[in-house]
Short mmCIF file of C-alpha atoms and ligand atoms in Angstrom, two decimals:
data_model
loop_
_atom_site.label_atom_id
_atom_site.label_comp_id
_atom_site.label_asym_id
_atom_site.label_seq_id
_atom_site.Cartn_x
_atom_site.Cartn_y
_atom_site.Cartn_z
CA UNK A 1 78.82 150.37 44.10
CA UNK A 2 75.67 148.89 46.43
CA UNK A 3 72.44 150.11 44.52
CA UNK A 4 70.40 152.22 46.43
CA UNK A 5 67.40 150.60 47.78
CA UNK A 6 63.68 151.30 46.66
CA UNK A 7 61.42 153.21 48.94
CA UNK A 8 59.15 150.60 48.30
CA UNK A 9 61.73 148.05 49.62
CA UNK A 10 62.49 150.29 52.55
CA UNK A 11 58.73 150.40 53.53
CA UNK A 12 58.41 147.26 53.11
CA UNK A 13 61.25 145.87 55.31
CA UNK A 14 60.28 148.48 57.72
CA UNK A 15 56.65 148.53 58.19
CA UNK A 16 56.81 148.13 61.84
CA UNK A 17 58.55 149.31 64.84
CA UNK A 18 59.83 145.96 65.50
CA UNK A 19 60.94 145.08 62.41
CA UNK A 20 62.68 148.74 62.88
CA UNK A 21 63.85 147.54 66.53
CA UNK A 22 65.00 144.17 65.28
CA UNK A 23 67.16 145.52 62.69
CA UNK A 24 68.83 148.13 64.91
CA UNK A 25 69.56 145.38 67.39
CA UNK A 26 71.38 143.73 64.86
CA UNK A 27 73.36 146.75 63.73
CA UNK A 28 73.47 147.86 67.48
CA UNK A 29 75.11 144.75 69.19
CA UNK A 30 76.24 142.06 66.35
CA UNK A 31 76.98 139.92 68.53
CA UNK A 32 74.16 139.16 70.94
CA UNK A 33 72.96 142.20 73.19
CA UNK A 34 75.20 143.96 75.36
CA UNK A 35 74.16 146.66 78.09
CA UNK A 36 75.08 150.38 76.71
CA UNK A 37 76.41 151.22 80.19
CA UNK A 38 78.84 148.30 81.82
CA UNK A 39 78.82 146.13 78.65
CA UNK A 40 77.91 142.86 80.27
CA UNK A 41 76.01 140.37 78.43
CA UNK A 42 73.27 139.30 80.94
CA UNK A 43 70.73 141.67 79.46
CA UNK A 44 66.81 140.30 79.05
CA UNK A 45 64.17 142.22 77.13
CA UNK A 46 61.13 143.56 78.36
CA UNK A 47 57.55 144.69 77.28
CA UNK A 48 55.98 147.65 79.02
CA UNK A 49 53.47 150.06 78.42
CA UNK A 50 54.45 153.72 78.29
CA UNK A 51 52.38 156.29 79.58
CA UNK A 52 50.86 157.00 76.41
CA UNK A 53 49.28 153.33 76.16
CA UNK A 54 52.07 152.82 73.18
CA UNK A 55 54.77 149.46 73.71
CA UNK A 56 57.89 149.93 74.87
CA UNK A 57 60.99 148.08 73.82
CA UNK A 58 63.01 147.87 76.94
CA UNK A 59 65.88 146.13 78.22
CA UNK A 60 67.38 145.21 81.68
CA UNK A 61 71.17 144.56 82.35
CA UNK A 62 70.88 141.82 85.29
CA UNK A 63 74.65 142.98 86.29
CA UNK A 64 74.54 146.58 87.04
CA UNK A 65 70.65 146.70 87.27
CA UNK A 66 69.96 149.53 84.48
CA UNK A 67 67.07 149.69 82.24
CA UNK A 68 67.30 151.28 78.98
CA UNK A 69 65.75 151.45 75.51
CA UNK A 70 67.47 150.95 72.10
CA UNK A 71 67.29 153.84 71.07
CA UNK A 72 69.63 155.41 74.15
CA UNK A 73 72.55 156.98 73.19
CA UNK A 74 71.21 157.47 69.49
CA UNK A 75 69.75 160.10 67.40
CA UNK A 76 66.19 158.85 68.12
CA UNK A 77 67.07 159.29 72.10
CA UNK A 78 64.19 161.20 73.62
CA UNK A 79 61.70 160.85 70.55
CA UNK A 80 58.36 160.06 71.22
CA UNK A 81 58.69 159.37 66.86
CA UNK A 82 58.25 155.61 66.20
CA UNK A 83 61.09 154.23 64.47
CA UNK A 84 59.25 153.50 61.32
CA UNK A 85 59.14 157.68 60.36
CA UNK A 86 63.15 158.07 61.60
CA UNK A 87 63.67 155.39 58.91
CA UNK A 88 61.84 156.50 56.42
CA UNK A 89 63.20 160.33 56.66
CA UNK A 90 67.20 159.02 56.78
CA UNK A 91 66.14 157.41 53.84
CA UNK A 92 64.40 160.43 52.27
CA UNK A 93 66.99 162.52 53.11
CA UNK A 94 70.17 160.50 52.10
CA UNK A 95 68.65 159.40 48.73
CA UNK A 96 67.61 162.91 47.79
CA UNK A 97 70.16 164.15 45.40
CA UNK A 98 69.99 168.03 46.21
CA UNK A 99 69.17 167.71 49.76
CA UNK A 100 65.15 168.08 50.89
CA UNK A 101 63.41 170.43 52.61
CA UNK A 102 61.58 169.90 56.32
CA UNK A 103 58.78 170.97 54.62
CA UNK A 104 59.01 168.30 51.91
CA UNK A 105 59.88 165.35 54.79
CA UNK A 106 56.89 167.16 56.74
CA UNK A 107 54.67 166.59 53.75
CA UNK A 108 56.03 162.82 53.14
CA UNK A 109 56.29 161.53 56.39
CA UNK A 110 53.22 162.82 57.55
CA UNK A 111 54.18 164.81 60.69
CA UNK A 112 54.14 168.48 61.94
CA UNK A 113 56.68 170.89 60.46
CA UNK A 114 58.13 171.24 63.28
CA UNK A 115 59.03 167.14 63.94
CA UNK A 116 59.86 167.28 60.44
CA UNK A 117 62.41 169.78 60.63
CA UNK A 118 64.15 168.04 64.38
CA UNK A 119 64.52 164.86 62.62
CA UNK A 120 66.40 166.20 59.89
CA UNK A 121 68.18 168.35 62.39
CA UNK A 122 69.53 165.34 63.99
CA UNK A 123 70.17 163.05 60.77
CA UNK A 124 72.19 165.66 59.59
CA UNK A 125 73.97 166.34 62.96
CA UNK A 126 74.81 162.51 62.80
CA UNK A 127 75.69 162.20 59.09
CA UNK A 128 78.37 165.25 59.96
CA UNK A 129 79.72 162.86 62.80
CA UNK A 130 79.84 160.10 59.84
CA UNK A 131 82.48 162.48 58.37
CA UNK A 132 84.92 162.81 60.79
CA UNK A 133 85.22 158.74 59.95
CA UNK A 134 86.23 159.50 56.81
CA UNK A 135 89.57 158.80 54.82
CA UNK A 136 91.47 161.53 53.54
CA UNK A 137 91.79 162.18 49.96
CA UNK A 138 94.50 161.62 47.42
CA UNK A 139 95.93 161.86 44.18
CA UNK A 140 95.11 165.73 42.40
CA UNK A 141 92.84 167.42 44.40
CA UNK A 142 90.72 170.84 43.98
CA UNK A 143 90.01 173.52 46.67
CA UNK A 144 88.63 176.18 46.38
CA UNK A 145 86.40 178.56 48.75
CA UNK A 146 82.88 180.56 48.05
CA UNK A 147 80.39 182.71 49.99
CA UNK A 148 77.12 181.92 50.90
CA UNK A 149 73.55 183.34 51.63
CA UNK A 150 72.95 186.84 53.15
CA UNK A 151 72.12 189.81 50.70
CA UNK A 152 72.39 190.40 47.36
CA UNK A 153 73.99 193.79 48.17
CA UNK A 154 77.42 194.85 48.93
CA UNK A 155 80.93 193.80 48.11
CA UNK A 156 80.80 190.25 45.97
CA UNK A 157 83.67 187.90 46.43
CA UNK A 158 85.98 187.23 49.44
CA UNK A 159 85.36 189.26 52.09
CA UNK A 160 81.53 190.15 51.27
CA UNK A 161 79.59 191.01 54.70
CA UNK A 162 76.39 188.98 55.73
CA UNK A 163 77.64 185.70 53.96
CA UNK A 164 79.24 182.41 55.21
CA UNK A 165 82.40 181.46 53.95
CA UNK A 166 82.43 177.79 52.49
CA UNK A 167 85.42 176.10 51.63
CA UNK A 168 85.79 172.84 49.39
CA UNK A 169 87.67 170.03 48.52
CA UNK A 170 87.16 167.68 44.98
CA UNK A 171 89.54 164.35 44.45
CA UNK A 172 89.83 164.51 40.96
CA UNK A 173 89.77 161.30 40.19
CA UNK A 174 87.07 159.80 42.29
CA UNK A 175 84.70 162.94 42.63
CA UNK A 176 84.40 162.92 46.42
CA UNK A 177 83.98 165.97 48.48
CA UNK A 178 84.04 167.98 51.60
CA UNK A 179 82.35 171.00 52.44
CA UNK A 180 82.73 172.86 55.08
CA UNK A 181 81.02 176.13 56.46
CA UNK A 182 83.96 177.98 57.93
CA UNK A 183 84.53 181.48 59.85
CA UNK A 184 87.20 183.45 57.33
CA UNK A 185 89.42 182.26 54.40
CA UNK A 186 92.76 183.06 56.24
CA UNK A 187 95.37 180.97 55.71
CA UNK A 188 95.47 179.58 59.05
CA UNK A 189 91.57 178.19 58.39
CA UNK A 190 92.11 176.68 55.00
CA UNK A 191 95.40 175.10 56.16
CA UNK A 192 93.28 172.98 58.96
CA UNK A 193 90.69 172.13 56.34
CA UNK A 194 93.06 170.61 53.53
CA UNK A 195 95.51 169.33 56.60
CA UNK A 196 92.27 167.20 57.82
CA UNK A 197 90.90 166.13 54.23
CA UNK A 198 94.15 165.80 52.54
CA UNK A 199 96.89 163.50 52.37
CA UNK A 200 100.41 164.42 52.74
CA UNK A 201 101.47 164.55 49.33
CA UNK A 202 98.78 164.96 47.76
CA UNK A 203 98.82 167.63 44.70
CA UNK A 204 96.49 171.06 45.31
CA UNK A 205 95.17 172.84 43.11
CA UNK A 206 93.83 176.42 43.69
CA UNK A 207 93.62 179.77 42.14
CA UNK A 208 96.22 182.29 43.58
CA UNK A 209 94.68 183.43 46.26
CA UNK A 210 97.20 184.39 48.69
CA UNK A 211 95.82 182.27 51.70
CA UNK A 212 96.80 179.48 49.83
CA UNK A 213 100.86 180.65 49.16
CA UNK A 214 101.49 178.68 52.08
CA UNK A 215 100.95 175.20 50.36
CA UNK A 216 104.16 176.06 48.39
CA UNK A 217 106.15 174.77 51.13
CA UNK A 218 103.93 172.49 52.61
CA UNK A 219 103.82 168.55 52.60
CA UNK A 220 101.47 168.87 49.61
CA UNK A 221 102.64 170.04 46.13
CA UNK A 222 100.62 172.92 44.87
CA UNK A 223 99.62 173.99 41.49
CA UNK A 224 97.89 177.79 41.34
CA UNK A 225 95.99 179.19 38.09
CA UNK A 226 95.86 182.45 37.30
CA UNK A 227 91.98 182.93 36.90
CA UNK A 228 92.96 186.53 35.89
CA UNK A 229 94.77 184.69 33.10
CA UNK A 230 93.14 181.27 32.42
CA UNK A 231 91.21 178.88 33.64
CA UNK A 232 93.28 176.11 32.86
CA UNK A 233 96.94 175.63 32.33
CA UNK A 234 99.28 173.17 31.36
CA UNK A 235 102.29 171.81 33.88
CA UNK A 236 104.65 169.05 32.31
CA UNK A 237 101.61 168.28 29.89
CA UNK A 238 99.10 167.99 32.63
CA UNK A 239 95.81 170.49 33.43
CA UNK A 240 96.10 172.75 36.15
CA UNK A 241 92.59 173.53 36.89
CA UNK A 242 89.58 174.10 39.54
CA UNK A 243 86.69 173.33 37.41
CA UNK A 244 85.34 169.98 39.29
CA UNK A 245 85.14 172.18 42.41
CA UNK A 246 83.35 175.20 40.95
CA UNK A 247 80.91 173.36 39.34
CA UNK A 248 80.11 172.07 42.78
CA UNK A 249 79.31 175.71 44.10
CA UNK A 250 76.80 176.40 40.96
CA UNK A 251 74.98 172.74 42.15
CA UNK A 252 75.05 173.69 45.58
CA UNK A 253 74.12 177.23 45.43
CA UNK A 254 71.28 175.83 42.89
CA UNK A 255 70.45 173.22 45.69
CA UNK A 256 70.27 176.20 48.12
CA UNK A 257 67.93 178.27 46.25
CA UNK A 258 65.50 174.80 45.06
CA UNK A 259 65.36 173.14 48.33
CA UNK A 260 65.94 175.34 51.03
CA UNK A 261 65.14 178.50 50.07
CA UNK A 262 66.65 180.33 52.78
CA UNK A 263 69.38 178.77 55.15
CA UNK A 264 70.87 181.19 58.20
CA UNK A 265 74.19 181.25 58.52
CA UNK A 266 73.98 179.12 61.99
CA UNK A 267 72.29 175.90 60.01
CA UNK A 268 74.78 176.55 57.03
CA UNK A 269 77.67 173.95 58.26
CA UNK A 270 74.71 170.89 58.78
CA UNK A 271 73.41 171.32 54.80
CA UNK A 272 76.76 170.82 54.16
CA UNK A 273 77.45 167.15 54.19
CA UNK A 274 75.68 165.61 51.57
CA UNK A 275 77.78 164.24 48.93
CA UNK A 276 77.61 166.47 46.31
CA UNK A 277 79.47 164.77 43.38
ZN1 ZN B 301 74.87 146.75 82.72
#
């Protein structure tokens, strides 16, 4: 696995908006620059000065005769933010192992609350995007769904009023997982979770909840434990079990209650990306 990089080394790389600028070009257009709207290659940079005295990094596309900035089409789109601070806060926010708060990047990146909490509005809108990228998972996997936020009071469990459903999904092996905010546990909304995370053929275990009976004839094998019961069981030698996934919920509910204090139910789905494992 890549070591994560030091802030120090990420300051230090990115001290300045062109070294920020220089290395998005490179990420941006590999091989040489191309214009973002017909593609053609006879694009030329150009220095201006924006109307608040700042430099701005434009470019020109001699074929279809459009000017644009690097950042169009991106996250940073429309930010008056210099690249250095978006930097720094995906860094912040994708090294932080429980998640941060906008009040924590507020405090380290040196900005208003309120610019603190857009940017990491739109990292974490893009690092959801990220997800929809990802491969499906394999092998013995572990769902299982909890409820999130709203009161203390009332009915606990499935069905409890005022809370956000959240359903997950553990590969056993490799410790990877997907959350996702969701709006009931019927069957028909955990089958399209596990149908987009899961590989056909891939084993599932759950407790016996009954939105999960369909999974018996399914393309995946399932394995149910009785939590009434047991917590784990045996099945030709091998552990039936949903530990690795419920000891996700007691970290992420933990994570909820240390970082974020209090997260409405329409934010819920973008806390929940983060690899957790
Ligand atoms: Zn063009």
């Amino acid at each position: 696995m890549k070591q994560q990089p030091s802030i120090f080394e990420i300051v230090s790389k990115f001290k300045s908006e062109e070294s920020c600028i220089a290395h998005f070009e490179r990420i941006r257009w590999p091989e040489g620059l191309r214009c973002v709207r017909c593609k053609g290659e006879r694009v030329s940079k150009l220095e201006a000065i924006g109307k608040t005295g700042k430099d701005r990094h434009l470019y020109y596309c001699a074929d279809c005769d459009y000017q644009y900035s690097v950042t169009v089409g991106t996250i940073f789109h429309d930010s008056h933010l210099p690249l250095t601070k978006w930097f720094l806060a995906i860094y912040l926010m994708c090294s932080a192992k429980k998640g941060i708060s906008s009040k924590e990047l507020q405090r380290q990146l040196d900005t208003s609350y309120k610019t603190a909490w857009y940017m990491a509005h739109r990292i974490r809108l893009a690092m959801k995007d990220d997800d929809a990228l990802l491969e499906k998972l394999s092998g013995v996997l572990e769902v299982d769904e909890t409820y999130i936020g709203g009161s203390r009071k009332g009915p606990r469990g499935r069905g409890a009023a005022n809370k956000v459903p959240v359903v997950a999904i553990k590969e056993r092996t490799s410790g990877k997982i997907r959350m996702q905010a969701v709006e009931n546990c019927s069957a028909s909304v955990l089958k399209n979770f596990i149908r987009e995370h899961a590989e056909p053929g891939a084993e599932i275990h759950t407790d016996e909840f009954s939105s999960y009976l369909w999974l018996d004839s399914s393309k995946f094998t399932h394995r149910a434990v009785n939590h009434g019961e047991t917590y784990v069981r045996y099945e030709d030698g091998k552990p039936v079990h949903t530990n690795g996934v419920e000891n996700v919920w007691s970290l992420f509910k933990r994570g909820i209650v240390g970082v974020f204090h209090k997260v409405s139910a329409k934010y819920l789905p973008l806390y929940l990306n983060p690899d957790y494992s």
